[in-house]
XYZ file of N, CA, C and O in Angstrom:
280
model
N 29.707 -3.018 -28.644
C 28.672 -3.900 -29.149
C 27.941 -4.592 -27.998
O 26.740 -4.769 -28.046
N 28.703 -4.976 -26.956
C 28.102 -5.659 -25.816
C 27.142 -4.734 -25.069
O 26.082 -5.160 -24.618
N 27.535 -3.451 -24.935
C 26.665 -2.489 -24.270
C 25.386 -2.277 -25.069
O 24.307 -2.129 -24.512
N 25.503 -2.268 -26.397
C 24.337 -2.068 -27.249
C 23.349 -3.223 -27.086
O 22.151 -3.005 -26.967
N 23.840 -4.438 -27.035
C 22.973 -5.607 -26.885
C 22.319 -5.620 -25.509
O 21.119 -5.882 -25.391
N 23.072 -5.280 -24.466
C 22.491 -5.284 -23.124
C 21.452 -4.170 -22.976
O 20.412 -4.359 -22.367
N 21.707 -2.978 -23.581
C 20.700 -1.922 -23.511
C 19.462 -2.290 -24.318
O 18.346 -1.988 -23.911
N 19.636 -2.958 -25.430
C 18.496 -3.407 -26.219
C 17.681 -4.435 -25.439
O 16.453 -4.390 -25.428
N 18.373 -5.331 -24.760
C 17.701 -6.348 -23.944
C 16.890 -5.695 -22.821
O 15.742 -6.050 -22.576
N 17.482 -4.709 -22.150
C 16.780 -4.017 -21.066
C 15.575 -3.261 -21.624
O 14.486 -3.285 -21.032
N 15.724 -2.597 -22.745
C 14.612 -1.872 -23.347
C 13.484 -2.821 -23.727
O 12.304 -2.529 -23.502
N 13.815 -3.962 -24.282
C 12.788 -4.945 -24.633
C 12.085 -5.487 -23.399
O 10.876 -5.710 -23.416
N 12.828 -5.691 -22.332
C 12.210 -6.183 -21.093
C 11.207 -5.165 -20.552
O 10.134 -5.532 -20.081
N 11.552 -3.875 -20.600
C 10.620 -2.843 -20.145
C 9.375 -2.795 -21.015
O 8.263 -2.643 -20.528
N 9.559 -2.917 -22.329
C 8.408 -2.885 -23.224
C 7.500 -4.089 -23.005
O 6.276 -3.961 -22.991
N 8.086 -5.257 -22.811
C 7.287 -6.464 -22.590
C 6.566 -6.391 -21.257
O 5.384 -6.721 -21.164
N 7.254 -5.935 -20.213
C 6.613 -5.851 -18.903
C 5.501 -4.814 -18.902
O 4.481 -4.988 -18.245
N 5.656 -3.728 -19.654
C 4.613 -2.714 -19.747
C 3.398 -3.273 -20.476
O 2.259 -3.010 -20.106
N 3.625 -4.081 -21.481
C 2.518 -4.654 -22.244
C 1.767 -5.696 -21.424
O 0.564 -5.869 -21.578
N 2.442 -6.380 -20.540
C 1.820 -7.422 -19.735
C 1.143 -6.877 -18.483
O 0.342 -7.570 -17.875
N 1.462 -5.655 -18.083
C 0.910 -5.094 -16.852
C -0.489 -4.558 -17.116
O -0.659 -3.521 -17.748
N -1.483 -5.289 -16.650
C -2.864 -4.867 -16.810
C -3.558 -4.937 -15.462
O -3.260 -5.795 -14.649
N -4.511 -4.050 -15.239
C -5.264 -4.050 -13.991
C -6.386 -5.073 -14.122
O -7.144 -5.039 -15.093
N -6.517 -5.991 -13.174
C -7.609 -6.955 -13.244
C -8.969 -6.262 -13.154
O -9.097 -5.183 -12.587
N -9.983 -6.891 -13.693
C -11.319 -6.293 -13.704
C -11.982 -6.358 -12.342
O -12.913 -5.623 -12.073
N -11.540 -7.249 -11.445
C -12.189 -7.430 -10.151
C -11.779 -6.402 -9.108
O -12.399 -6.299 -8.076
N -10.709 -5.671 -9.347
C -10.224 -4.699 -8.363
C -10.577 -3.289 -8.816
O -10.790 -3.040 -10.005
N -10.645 -2.327 -7.889
C -10.949 -0.947 -8.280
C -9.839 -0.359 -9.152
O -8.665 -0.596 -8.921
N -10.226 0.386 -10.141
C -9.273 1.044 -11.030
C -9.030 2.468 -10.537
O -9.887 3.052 -9.889
N -7.880 3.029 -10.853
C -7.613 4.403 -10.414
C -8.593 5.418 -10.994
O -8.817 6.464 -10.412
N -9.205 5.110 -12.122
C -10.103 6.080 -12.742
C -11.545 5.965 -12.262
O -12.360 6.825 -12.572
N -11.900 4.915 -11.509
C -13.282 4.814 -11.041
C -13.399 4.780 -9.516
O -14.394 4.320 -8.987
N -12.390 5.265 -8.829
C -12.462 5.356 -7.364
C -13.282 6.568 -6.961
O -13.238 7.608 -7.598
N -14.016 6.414 -5.872
C -14.806 7.525 -5.355
C -14.068 8.146 -4.172
O -13.355 7.459 -3.452
N -14.252 9.455 -3.936
C -13.619 10.065 -2.761
C -14.278 9.574 -1.477
O -15.390 9.053 -1.484
N -13.591 9.746 -0.381
C -14.089 9.335 0.923
C -15.296 10.182 1.305
O -15.244 11.409 1.286
N -16.406 9.508 1.650
C -17.644 10.201 2.007
C -17.727 10.283 3.531
O -18.046 9.305 4.192
N -17.422 11.454 4.085
C -17.410 11.609 5.535
C -18.800 11.745 6.138
O -18.932 11.782 7.358
N -19.828 11.782 5.321
C -21.183 11.800 5.870
C -21.681 10.383 6.156
O -22.687 10.208 6.817
N -20.948 9.389 5.676
C -21.287 7.989 5.912
C -20.583 7.518 7.191
O -19.358 7.525 7.271
N -21.322 7.086 8.217
C -20.695 6.669 9.472
C -19.762 5.466 9.309
O -18.753 5.367 10.017
N -20.064 4.582 8.397
C -19.198 3.413 8.186
C -17.821 3.841 7.688
O -16.794 3.296 8.114
N -17.769 4.817 6.788
C -16.483 5.318 6.297
C -15.680 5.980 7.410
O -14.456 5.821 7.485
N -16.347 6.717 8.271
C -15.652 7.363 9.393
C -15.057 6.315 10.324
O -13.900 6.422 10.740
N -15.836 5.277 10.626
C -15.358 4.233 11.531
C -14.196 3.472 10.909
O -13.163 3.248 11.555
N -14.342 3.081 9.649
C -13.329 2.253 8.996
C -12.037 3.015 8.729
O -10.939 2.493 8.947
N -12.143 4.240 8.240
C -10.954 4.952 7.777
C -10.354 5.919 8.786
O -9.231 6.389 8.596
N -11.073 6.263 9.857
C -10.529 7.218 10.823
C -10.419 6.597 12.214
O -9.339 6.576 12.811
N -11.521 6.085 12.739
C -11.543 5.632 14.130
C -10.695 4.384 14.350
O -9.869 4.341 15.276
N -10.862 3.361 13.507
C -10.105 2.112 13.696
C -8.597 2.333 13.572
O -7.840 1.851 14.428
N -8.087 3.062 12.571
C -6.636 3.311 12.543
C -6.127 4.086 13.762
O -5.047 3.784 14.286
N -6.891 5.055 14.240
C -6.472 5.819 15.417
C -6.426 4.908 16.642
O -5.487 4.976 17.449
N -7.418 4.026 16.786
C -7.427 3.087 17.912
C -6.229 2.161 17.837
O -5.568 1.892 18.855
N -5.892 1.661 16.642
C -4.716 0.796 16.499
C -3.431 1.527 16.855
O -2.536 0.950 17.492
N -3.304 2.775 16.464
C -2.104 3.548 16.793
C -1.996 3.749 18.301
O -0.919 3.568 18.888
N -3.100 4.082 18.943
C -3.093 4.265 20.397
C -2.742 2.961 21.100
O -1.907 2.935 22.019
N -3.360 1.857 20.667
C -3.059 0.556 21.273
C -1.605 0.161 21.066
O -0.986 -0.435 21.954
N -1.025 0.507 19.929
C 0.385 0.205 19.685
C 1.275 0.935 20.682
O 2.196 0.343 21.258
N 1.015 2.221 20.900
C 1.854 2.978 21.831
C 1.656 2.507 23.274
O 2.614 2.472 24.047
N 0.454 2.124 23.635
C 0.218 1.580 24.977
C 0.958 0.267 25.143
O 1.624 0.031 26.158
N 0.863 -0.598 24.147
C 1.561 -1.895 24.193
C 3.073 -1.700 24.270
O 3.757 -2.376 25.021
N 3.588 -0.727 23.485
C 5.023 -0.478 23.480
C 5.495 0.065 24.828
O 6.558 -0.320 25.327
N 4.707 0.929 25.461
C 5.122 1.470 26.757
C 5.084 0.380 27.834
O 5.957 0.343 28.701
N 4.081 -0.496 27.779
C 4.051 -1.602 28.744
C 5.218 -2.545 28.526
O 5.788 -3.067 29.486
N 5.585 -2.753 27.306
C 6.715 -3.639 26.993
C 8.030 -3.048 27.502
O 8.890 -3.750 28.021
N 8.180 -1.715 27.338
C 9.390 -1.062 27.838
C 9.467 -1.130 29.356
O 10.537 -1.348 29.928
N 8.343 -0.937 30.040
C 8.325 -1.005 31.497
C 8.629 -2.414 31.958
O 9.284 -2.616 32.994
N 8.161 -3.413 31.252
C 8.388 -4.807 31.618
C 9.873 -5.186 31.480
O 10.404 -5.944 32.264
N 10.553 -4.630 30.488
C 11.967 -4.948 30.241
C 12.895 -4.244 31.224
O 14.037 -4.633 31.367
N 12.445 -3.199 31.902
C 13.324 -2.480 32.839
C 13.467 -3.176 34.141
O 12.919 -3.959 34.670
């Protein structure tokens, strides 16, 4: 009987949490996202160049830090 009540409680919690989970109107929804437009220079800079620069800077910083600790 105790297992039945606890499973019922868990099932109700999942149903309630599913009913309360809604996507706000101010954020992009999964159904209205556009694909990345590589003909737009701003998209190339934001999504390709800046992350690559951050990765390179991270490895440079890490190598300088390792040399400093030796």
